[in-house]
Structures are given as structure tokens and as C-alpha cells.
Coordinates of C-alpha atoms in Angstrom, one line a residue:
X1 CA 54.2 13.6 -72.9
X2 CA 56.5 11.4 -70.1
X3 CA 54.7 10.9 -67.4
X4 CA 56.2 13.0 -65.3
X5 CA 54.6 15.8 -66.7
X6 CA 51.1 14.5 -64.7
X7 CA 51.8 17.5 -62.9
X8 CA 51.1 20.1 -65.2
X9 CA 49.6 22.9 -63.9
X10 CA 49.0 24.1 -67.6
X11 CA 47.2 23.8 -70.2
X12 CA 48.3 21.9 -73.3
X13 CA 47.5 21.7 -77.2
X14 CA 48.3 18.4 -77.9
X15 CA 49.8 19.1 -81.4
X16 CA 53.1 17.7 -82.2
X17 CA 55.2 19.9 -84.1
X18 CA 58.3 18.8 -86.0
X19 CA 61.0 20.9 -87.4
X20 CA 63.9 19.3 -89.4
X21 CA 66.2 20.1 -91.9
X22 CA 69.2 17.9 -93.0
X23 CA 68.8 15.5 -90.2
X24 CA 68.1 18.1 -87.4
X25 CA 65.0 18.5 -86.2
X26 CA 62.9 20.0 -83.0
X27 CA 59.5 18.5 -82.5
X28 CA 57.8 20.4 -79.3
X29 CA 54.6 18.7 -77.7
X30 CA 52.5 21.8 -78.0
X31 CA 52.2 25.1 -80.2
X32 CA 50.2 26.8 -77.3
X33 CA 50.6 27.3 -73.4
X34 CA 48.0 29.0 -71.1
X35 CA 48.7 29.4 -67.9
X36 CA 47.6 31.3 -64.7
X37 CA 49.9 33.4 -63.1
X38 CA 52.1 32.6 -60.3
X39 CA 51.7 28.9 -61.3
X40 CA 54.0 26.3 -62.8
X41 CA 54.3 26.0 -66.6
X42 CA 56.1 22.8 -68.4
X43 CA 57.4 23.0 -71.9
X44 CA 58.4 19.8 -73.5
X45 CA 60.5 18.9 -76.9
X46 CA 62.3 16.1 -78.7
X47 CA 65.0 16.5 -80.8
X48 CA 67.3 14.9 -83.4
X49 CA 70.8 15.3 -85.4
X50 CA 72.1 13.9 -88.6
X51 CA 73.6 10.4 -88.1
X52 CA 77.7 11.9 -88.4
X53 CA 76.8 14.0 -85.5
X54 CA 78.6 11.9 -82.4
X55 CA 76.0 12.7 -79.1
X56 CA 79.8 14.4 -77.6
X57 CA 80.2 17.0 -80.4
X58 CA 76.6 18.5 -78.8
X59 CA 78.0 21.0 -77.1
X60 CA 75.0 22.7 -75.6
X61 CA 71.5 22.4 -75.5
X62 CA 69.0 24.9 -73.9
X63 CA 65.6 27.4 -74.2
X64 CA 65.4 31.4 -75.0
X65 CA 63.2 34.0 -76.2
X66 CA 65.5 36.8 -77.1
X67 CA 68.8 36.6 -79.2
X68 CA 71.6 39.4 -78.6
X69 CA 74.0 40.4 -81.5
X70 CA 71.7 37.7 -83.3
X71 CA 72.8 35.0 -80.9
X72 CA 70.1 33.6 -79.0
X73 CA 70.3 34.1 -75.2
X74 CA 69.8 31.2 -72.5
X75 CA 67.2 31.7 -70.5
X76 CA 69.2 30.1 -67.4
X77 CA 71.2 33.8 -67.6
X78 CA 68.3 35.8 -68.3
X79 CA 67.8 38.6 -65.2
X80 CA 64.0 38.3 -65.7
X81 CA 64.0 34.5 -65.1
X82 CA 66.8 34.5 -62.6
X83 CA 66.1 30.9 -60.1
X84 CA 62.6 30.5 -61.8
X85 CA 63.5 28.1 -64.7
X86 CA 65.0 24.8 -64.6
X87 CA 66.5 23.0 -67.8
X88 CA 66.7 19.5 -67.7
X89 CA 67.9 16.7 -70.5
X90 CA 68.2 13.2 -71.2
X91 CA 70.5 12.8 -74.0
X92 CA 69.4 8.7 -74.2
X93 CA 65.8 9.8 -75.3
X94 CA 66.9 13.3 -76.9
X95 CA 64.0 14.9 -74.9
X96 CA 64.5 18.1 -72.8
X97 CA 62.5 20.0 -70.6
X98 CA 61.9 23.6 -69.4
X99 CA 60.1 24.3 -66.1
X100 CA 59.2 28.1 -65.1
X101 CA 57.7 28.3 -61.6
X102 CA 55.8 31.7 -60.3
X103 CA 55.0 32.6 -64.0
X104 CA 54.3 36.0 -64.8
X105 CA 52.7 38.2 -67.0
X106 CA 55.8 39.4 -68.5
X107 CA 57.1 35.5 -69.4
X108 CA 54.4 35.5 -72.1
X109 CA 56.7 35.2 -75.3
X110 CA 57.5 32.4 -78.2
X111 CA 60.2 29.9 -76.4
X112 CA 61.9 28.3 -78.7
X113 CA 64.7 25.2 -78.1
X114 CA 68.1 25.1 -80.0
X115 CA 71.4 22.4 -80.4
X116 CA 75.1 24.2 -80.8
X117 CA 77.9 21.9 -81.7
X118 CA 81.7 21.9 -81.2
X119 CA 81.7 23.2 -84.9
X120 CA 82.0 27.2 -85.0
X121 CA 78.9 28.5 -86.1
X122 CA 77.2 24.8 -86.7
X123 CA 73.5 25.6 -84.3
X124 CA 69.9 24.6 -84.7
X125 CA 66.9 25.7 -83.6
X126 CA 63.3 25.0 -83.6
X127 CA 61.2 27.7 -85.5
X128 CA 58.4 28.7 -84.9
X129 CA 58.2 27.7 -81.1
X130 CA 56.2 27.3 -77.8
X131 CA 53.9 30.3 -77.4
X132 CA 53.0 31.2 -73.2
X133 CA 49.7 33.2 -73.0
X134 CA 49.5 33.9 -69.3
X135 CA 46.8 35.2 -67.5
X136 CA 45.8 36.2 -64.5
X137 CA 43.7 33.3 -63.5
X138 CA 43.1 30.3 -65.7
X139 CA 39.8 29.3 -64.3
X140 CA 36.8 31.1 -63.4
X141 CA 33.2 30.0 -61.8
X142 CA 30.5 31.7 -63.7
X143 CA 27.0 31.8 -61.2
X144 CA 23.7 31.6 -63.4
X145 CA 20.5 31.3 -62.1
X146 CA 18.4 27.7 -63.1
X147 CA 15.4 29.2 -61.0
X148 CA 14.3 30.9 -58.0
X149 CA 15.8 27.8 -55.7
X150 CA 18.9 26.2 -57.8
X151 CA 22.0 28.6 -59.0
X152 CA 24.2 26.8 -61.8
X153 CA 28.0 26.5 -61.2
X154 CA 29.8 26.4 -64.4
X155 CA 33.8 26.2 -64.4
X156 CA 35.5 28.1 -66.8
X157 CA 38.8 28.5 -68.7
X158 CA 40.1 31.8 -69.8
X159 CA 42.3 29.6 -72.0
X160 CA 41.5 26.8 -74.5
X161 CA 41.7 23.1 -73.0
X162 CA 41.2 19.7 -75.0
X163 CA 37.9 18.2 -74.6
X164 CA 39.1 15.6 -72.4
X165 CA 39.5 18.3 -69.8
X166 CA 38.4 17.4 -66.8
X167 CA 36.7 19.6 -63.7
X168 CA 36.9 18.7 -59.5
X169 CA 34.8 20.8 -57.6
X170 CA 35.3 21.5 -53.9
X171 CA 32.7 23.2 -50.8
X172 CA 34.4 24.3 -48.5
X173 CA 37.8 22.6 -49.4
X174 CA 36.5 19.4 -49.8
X175 CA 35.7 17.2 -52.7
X176 CA 32.1 17.0 -53.8
X177 CA 31.9 15.9 -57.3
X178 CA 33.5 15.8 -60.8
X179 CA 32.2 17.2 -63.9
X180 CA 32.3 21.2 -65.8
X181 CA 29.0 22.5 -63.5
X182 CA 27.2 21.8 -60.1
X183 CA 23.9 23.1 -58.9
X184 CA 23.8 24.6 -55.3
X185 CA 20.8 26.4 -53.6
X186 CA 19.6 29.7 -53.5
X187 CA 21.3 31.5 -50.5
X188 CA 24.4 29.2 -49.3
X189 CA 26.8 30.7 -47.8
X190 CA 29.3 27.4 -48.7
X191 CA 32.2 28.8 -50.6
X192 CA 32.7 26.4 -54.3
X193 CA 35.7 26.4 -56.3
X194 CA 36.5 24.4 -59.0
X195 CA 40.2 22.1 -60.2
X196 CA 41.7 21.0 -63.3
X197 CA 42.2 17.5 -62.5
X198 CA 45.9 16.8 -63.0
X199 CA 46.5 20.8 -61.9
X200 CA 45.9 20.5 -57.7
X201 CA 47.4 23.6 -57.7
X202 CA 45.6 25.7 -59.8
X203 CA 42.6 26.2 -59.0
X204 CA 39.6 28.9 -59.9
X205 CA 38.7 31.6 -57.0
X206 CA 36.0 30.5 -54.6
X207 CA 32.8 31.6 -55.5
X208 CA 30.6 32.5 -52.2
X209 CA 27.8 34.7 -51.2
X210 CA 28.5 38.2 -48.7
X211 CA 29.4 38.0 -45.2
X212 CA 28.1 40.4 -42.9
X213 CA 28.9 44.0 -44.0
X214 CA 30.5 46.3 -41.9
X215 CA 30.0 49.9 -41.9
X216 CA 32.7 52.8 -42.0
X217 CA 32.0 56.5 -41.2
X218 CA 34.1 59.4 -42.3
X219 CA 34.8 61.8 -40.2
X220 CA 34.8 58.8 -37.1
X221 CA 35.2 61.7 -34.8
X222 CA 32.0 64.1 -33.3
X223 CA 29.8 65.1 -35.9
X224 CA 28.6 68.8 -36.8
X225 CA 25.5 70.2 -38.7
X226 CA 26.9 70.8 -42.0
X227 CA 29.6 68.8 -42.4
X228 CA 30.8 66.9 -44.8
X229 CA 30.0 62.8 -43.7
X230 CA 30.8 59.6 -46.2
X231 CA 29.3 56.2 -44.7
X232 CA 30.5 53.2 -46.5
X233 CA 29.5 49.5 -46.7
X234 CA 31.6 46.7 -47.6
X235 CA 31.3 42.9 -47.7
X236 CA 33.6 40.0 -48.5
X237 CA 31.5 38.0 -51.4
X238 CA 32.6 36.6 -55.1
X239 CA 30.8 37.7 -56.9
X240 CA 31.3 41.2 -55.8
X241 CA 28.3 42.5 -53.9
X242 CA 26.0 44.8 -54.5
X243 CA 24.9 47.4 -51.9
X244 CA 21.9 48.7 -50.9
X245 CA 21.3 51.9 -47.7
X246 CA 18.2 52.0 -45.8
X247 CA 17.3 54.5 -42.6
X248 CA 15.3 53.0 -40.2
X249 CA 12.2 56.0 -39.5
X250 CA 9.7 54.1 -36.9
X251 CA 7.9 52.2 -39.7
X252 CA 7.6 48.5 -40.7
X253 CA 10.5 48.5 -43.4
X254 CA 13.2 50.8 -43.5
X255 CA 13.6 53.3 -46.3
X256 CA 15.5 52.9 -49.2
X257 CA 18.1 55.7 -49.6
X258 CA 20.4 54.6 -52.1
X259 CA 22.4 51.9 -54.4
X260 CA 25.7 52.5 -54.4
X261 CA 28.4 51.4 -51.7
X262 CA 28.8 54.8 -50.4
X263 CA 26.2 57.2 -48.9
X264 CA 27.4 60.8 -49.0
X265 CA 25.9 63.6 -47.2
X266 CA 27.7 66.9 -48.0
X267 CA 26.3 69.2 -45.8
X268 CA 24.5 66.9 -42.9
X269 CA 21.3 68.3 -41.1
X270 CA 19.7 67.4 -37.8
X271 CA 17.2 65.6 -39.7
X272 CA 19.5 63.2 -40.7
X273 CA 20.5 62.0 -37.8
X274 CA 19.0 58.3 -36.7
X275 CA 20.1 54.3 -37.7
X276 CA 21.0 53.5 -40.8
X277 CA 21.8 50.2 -42.1
X278 CA 22.7 48.4 -45.6
X279 CA 22.9 45.6 -47.7
X280 CA 25.6 43.5 -49.5
X281 CA 23.6 41.1 -52.0
X282 CA 25.3 38.9 -55.1
X283 CA 23.9 36.2 -57.3
X284 CA 24.9 33.6 -53.8
X285 CA 22.8 35.5 -51.2
X286 CA 22.0 38.7 -49.1
X287 CA 23.3 39.8 -45.7
X288 CA 22.1 42.8 -43.8
X289 CA 24.3 45.0 -41.6
X290 CA 23.8 46.2 -37.8
X291 CA 22.4 49.2 -37.8
X292 CA 24.6 52.4 -37.1
X293 CA 23.8 55.6 -35.4
X294 CA 24.5 58.8 -36.8
X295 CA 24.0 61.2 -34.0
X296 CA 24.5 65.2 -35.3
X297 CA 25.2 68.0 -32.8
X298 CA 23.5 70.9 -33.3
X299 CA 23.5 74.7 -31.5
X300 CA 19.9 75.2 -30.1
X301 CA 17.1 76.8 -32.4
X302 CA 15.3 79.9 -31.4
X303 CA 13.3 79.1 -28.2
X304 CA 9.9 79.4 -27.8
X305 CA 8.5 80.1 -24.3
X306 CA 4.9 79.2 -23.0
X307 CA 3.1 80.8 -20.3
X308 CA 1.2 79.3 -17.1
X309 CA -1.5 80.2 -17.0
X310 CA -2.5 81.9 -20.5
X311 CA -5.7 83.5 -18.9
X312 CA -5.3 87.0 -17.0
X313 CA -4.3 87.3 -13.7
X314 CA -4.8 89.1 -10.0
X315 CA -1.7 90.7 -8.2
X316 CA -0.8 87.6 -6.1
X317 CA -1.3 85.6 -8.8
X318 CA 1.6 82.8 -9.5
X319 CA 3.2 82.9 -13.0
X320 CA 5.4 79.7 -14.4
X321 CA 7.5 80.6 -17.4
X322 CA 8.8 77.6 -20.0
X323 CA 11.4 77.7 -22.3
X324 CA 11.9 75.3 -24.8
X325 CA 14.3 74.5 -27.8
X326 CA 15.5 72.1 -30.1
X327 CA 19.1 71.0 -29.8
X328 CA 22.0 68.0 -29.4
X329 CA 23.3 67.7 -27.2
X330 CA 20.6 69.4 -24.6
X331 CA 20.2 72.9 -23.8
X332 CA 20.7 75.0 -20.7
X333 CA 18.2 78.0 -19.8
X334 CA 19.1 81.0 -18.1
X335 CA 16.1 83.5 -18.0
X336 CA 16.8 87.5 -18.3
X337 CA 14.7 90.4 -17.7
X338 CA 16.0 93.2 -20.6
X339 CA 18.3 96.0 -19.4
X340 CA 19.2 94.0 -16.8
X341 CA 22.7 92.3 -16.6
X342 CA 22.2 89.8 -13.7
X343 CA 19.9 86.6 -14.7
X344 CA 17.0 86.2 -13.1
X345 CA 16.6 82.5 -12.9
X346 CA 18.5 79.3 -14.6
X347 CA 16.8 76.3 -15.9
X348 CA 13.8 75.4 -18.2
X349 CA 11.3 76.7 -15.7
X350 CA 10.7 79.9 -14.0
X351 CA 8.1 81.0 -11.7
X352 CA 7.0 84.0 -10.5
X353 CA 5.0 83.9 -7.1
X354 CA 3.1 86.7 -5.2
X355 CA 3.1 88.8 -8.8
X356 CA 3.4 92.6 -8.3
X357 CA 3.7 95.3 -10.3
X358 CA 7.4 95.4 -9.9
X359 CA 7.3 92.1 -12.3
X360 CA 6.5 94.0 -15.0
X361 CA 8.7 94.1 -17.9
X362 CA 9.8 92.7 -21.0
X363 CA 11.6 89.0 -20.2
X364 CA 13.8 86.2 -22.3
X365 CA 15.5 82.9 -22.2
X366 CA 18.4 82.0 -23.6
X367 CA 19.4 78.3 -24.7
X368 CA 22.4 77.7 -24.6
X369 CA 24.9 74.4 -25.2
X370 CA 28.5 73.2 -26.4
X371 CA 27.9 74.1 -29.9
X372 CA 26.0 77.8 -29.8
X373 CA 23.8 80.2 -28.3
X374 CA 20.1 81.2 -28.9
X375 CA 17.4 83.8 -27.5
X376 CA 13.5 83.5 -27.1
X377 CA 11.9 86.4 -28.3
X378 CA 10.5 89.2 -25.9
X379 CA 7.9 88.5 -23.3
X380 CA 6.0 91.4 -22.0
X381 CA 4.3 91.1 -18.7
X382 CA 2.3 93.9 -17.6
X383 CA -0.3 94.7 -15.5
X384 CA -3.1 97.0 -16.3
X385 CA -3.9 100.2 -14.5
X386 CA -7.9 100.0 -14.9
X387 CA -8.7 96.3 -13.2
X388 CA -4.9 94.8 -12.1
X389 CA -5.0 92.4 -14.0
X390 CA -2.2 91.0 -15.5
X391 CA -1.8 91.1 -19.4
X392 CA 1.1 89.0 -21.1
X393 CA 2.4 89.8 -24.7
X394 CA 4.8 88.3 -26.8
X395 CA 6.4 90.7 -28.7
X396 CA 9.9 91.0 -30.7
X397 CA 11.9 94.3 -31.6
X398 CA 11.4 94.6 -35.1
X399 CA 8.1 93.3 -35.8
X400 CA 6.6 95.5 -33.1
X401 CA 7.7 98.7 -35.3
X402 CA 5.6 96.5 -37.6
X403 CA 2.8 96.4 -35.8
X404 CA 3.2 99.9 -34.9
X405 CA 2.9 101.1 -38.5
X406 CA 0.4 98.7 -38.9
X407 CA -2.0 100.6 -36.3
X408 CA -1.2 104.0 -37.5
X409 CA -2.0 103.0 -41.2
X410 CA -5.6 101.5 -39.4
X411 CA -6.1 104.4 -37.4
X412 CA -5.5 106.4 -40.2
X413 CA -8.1 104.6 -42.1
X414 CA -11.1 105.0 -39.7
X415 CA -10.3 109.0 -39.2
X416 CA -10.5 109.4 -43.1
X417 CA -13.6 107.0 -42.5
X418 CA -15.2 109.2 -39.9
X419 CA -14.8 112.5 -41.9
X420 CA -16.2 111.4 -44.7
X421 CA -19.2 110.3 -42.5
X422 CA -19.5 113.4 -41.3
X423 CA -19.0 115.2 -44.3
X424 CA -22.1 113.5 -45.6
X425 CA -24.4 114.1 -42.4
X426 CA -24.3 117.6 -42.6
X427 CA -25.8 118.9 -46.1
X428 CA -28.6 116.9 -44.6
X429 CA -28.9 119.4 -41.7
X430 CA -28.8 122.1 -44.2
X431 CA -31.9 121.2 -46.3
X432 CA -33.8 120.3 -43.3
X433 CA -33.0 124.1 -42.0
X434 CA -34.1 125.4 -45.0
X435 CA -37.1 123.6 -45.4
X436 CA -37.7 125.2 -42.3
X437 CA -37.4 128.6 -43.1
X438 CA -39.5 128.3 -46.2
X439 CA -42.4 128.2 -44.4
X440 CA -42.4 130.7 -41.5
X441 CA -46.7 131.2 -41.3
X442 CA -46.5 127.6 -40.1
X443 CA -44.1 129.1 -37.2
X444 CA -46.9 132.0 -36.6
X445 CA -49.9 129.7 -36.8
X446 CA -48.3 127.6 -33.9
X447 CA -47.6 130.5 -31.7
X448 CA -51.4 132.2 -32.6
X449 CA -52.5 128.9 -31.2
X450 CA -50.6 128.5 -28.2
X451 CA -52.0 131.8 -27.3
X452 CA -55.5 130.6 -27.5
X453 CA -55.1 127.9 -25.5
X454 CA -53.5 129.8 -22.5
X455 CA -56.4 131.7 -21.5
X456 CA -58.4 128.3 -21.4
X457 CA -55.5 126.8 -19.2
X458 CA -55.6 129.9 -17.0
X459 CA -59.3 129.4 -16.8
X460 CA -59.3 126.1 -16.0
X461 CA -56.5 126.8 -13.1
X462 CA -58.4 129.3 -11.8

């Protein structure tokens, strides 16, 4: 191989192939060439011809991969190689070079060299030729954990290399050492790559730990309860990072939710509001994103009403009603009295001062935000006609009917029980009456005794 081949960006098997016939011959310097996509490839050969042939008789020399009508097609005329191939031959040395730039996977083929003289049909082709194999990347850095502190990086080629291949390591684009492997500390944020010495245009992709992940939200507009929402975590890393999602729930350690790049809510709920983060991790390190806040909008839940004071009141006392609900954004409140179109008050608190009988009735509050509205159950405020105290009862329309039915059932059971008790007491009374009728003489004796006692009493009175 000529000294000019020192800048090769291909991997060569140094096996010489000699093809000869009656003084004709083509000697290829290698049988196989392996190159990374986008690199430069050099293929070389020497040729010979019979002693009776004058150099001026050689009319053409070129490289080809295809034939048309049985004749080889010069690569320089092939549109697939346009502006990417160059032939260089030295007649004195009988040596030729083929250079292919920006190689593509479609360039993988068998390349042959042919000689043609000025005699019609006189030609010679060196066959078999040189096989070019173009891969996505010739060099890769493989990562293996040596122990809890160190990682071993190994430079690996998808092509077959000779035992004399030598690698060079770079950290953050600066040379650090030679060798096929390199030890680095776990958690390093540096970028490491390897080169094949003498092929500086070809190097492995750099390996490095994840950068700080970023989180995207889709859709990015306002989130409403029931919407489908997707959070996506992404980080620049090589090897590719694995992702984990967490939600902050007020404890020291966030709660693990998922181990996928995306966190999907098919129907997001108000309980899903909160702060989320994701981690990106590979063999070289781990990084955590900033927290992202998820704020789910929803309409008011059914409001509840609290009363102060909660005990019975007298006419003239002050009564305060407070309405509260869960809503996002926060709800506004309006107070109504049943069967009245105009509101009695606005605001979360409704105060009735100097309570009178005219204030008696059913009250409720309405909570409203931009997502919707909801009414509380009815609140019955009534004044007792007996003692003038005010009683407050929470009621709803259909539950009231249920309560009335229950009361009616209790009343029926009580009435039935009362009748049963009455029926059991009447026979006892009848037996006593019968027993008294069966002994009339006792009644007569009693009358006679009374008659005897009367004169004595009269005498005493006299």
C-alpha cells in the first residue's frame, strides 16, 4: 500500500489477491473493505500485462460494479456515484487507486478493475474483486459496569479489524490515552469517544450521561377534568436513557408512577393536580427534571352549608350561613330563598340579623365558576309556634319523600302494636267481671255489714 494511504477511513484486511492469465494480472491489496456510512473509502490494486503489450496499447483502465450488455460500466459514468468517485493510475508503477467519498449503504458491492487494449475485444478483468460493506457506524463505545464506582468503556467495531488496530480515546474532544478500553467514574458528565488511529475522520459517537430532562405537556392549553393529557420526558443521552415518573405528595420521597417516557392520563381528574417530575438514567449517570405543575380545572362540587349558631335560637337572634365547595378556579356564591327569583345575598357567608318569623323558609346557595355551577341542598329555617324558638333542618326534595314514607311506616307499625296491646288487656277485664258475678253472696254480705255499721255510727254521732 502506498504511503498516501495513511489517511484511510476504512478497515482493511491485508490479504493480497493475485489474478493472472497469460501475463495478464490484477493484484488487489485487500479482499474486503468495511466502512462507516459517510466516510471515505480507498481501494487499491496493481496490474500486469504480457511482455508483447506496449503501454501505449492500453486504451482504458477503470473500476466497475455493474455490466451493461455484457460490458463493464465505468463508475465515473454511473449516476449513483456522480461526483463521489475518483480514479488515479500510475503507469510507471502499474498501480491504480479508487476513491469513494461520502459512502452510502447502497455502495455496498463487489468492485472490480478492468484493462482494455486498442485491439477490439481484448480486455482483462481482475475477478473476484474487492467487497465493500458499508455500515451505519464503524465504531461504537460499549459501556460495562466494572464495580459500584467505575465503568469500563470499550471501543468496538462492527467491521473485522486486524490485530494491529490501535484505538485512541478522547474526552470532551481532547486526547487522553491510547488503548481499546478506558475506565471512567460512574456518574461522569463528560463525553467520551474513540478513534481508529490513522483514520481521524471516523470516530465513534460520544457516550455520556443524561443531561437535565425536559418535560412537555400535550395539549399545552388549559386542562379540564376528563381531558386526555400526556406528559413526555426527554433527555439528551448516549446510550439512550430510561425514564421514571414521580408525583410529589407531601412526603419526603415523591411517589413513583411510571417507568415509561410518557405519562398518559386518558381522563384526567381533579385528584391528578399536583407537581410531577421525571428522571433520566443510563449506565453513565442520572438526572432529574424540574417539577412541573399540573392544574386541572373543574366545576363546583355540590356545596355544603354550615350554620352558626347550630343550636336553637330565639326571635331577634343573628344567624350566619356559610357555603363551601371544591372547585378550580375558586367558585363565587349566591344565596336564594326558594320560590324567589332574586337572590337574597352574594358571597360565601349569608347573615340574617334580628331573625323574625318572616325569615322562615327554605334557603340554598349556588356555587359557580367558568366550568359550571352547582346548588346546595335546601336548608329549612322555621320558627316554632309553641316556644318561639328557631329550628334549622337540612332537606332535599326527593330525600324528603323518603323520610315521609319512613315516618308513615313507623306510624303504621306503632298503630298496629297499640291495637295488639289493647286486644290483650280486654280479656283480663272480662275474666275479672265474670269472677265477681260468680260470687254474688259476697256482695250481699258486704251490704249487710254496712247496714249493721250504720246504726252504730248513728249512735256515735248522737
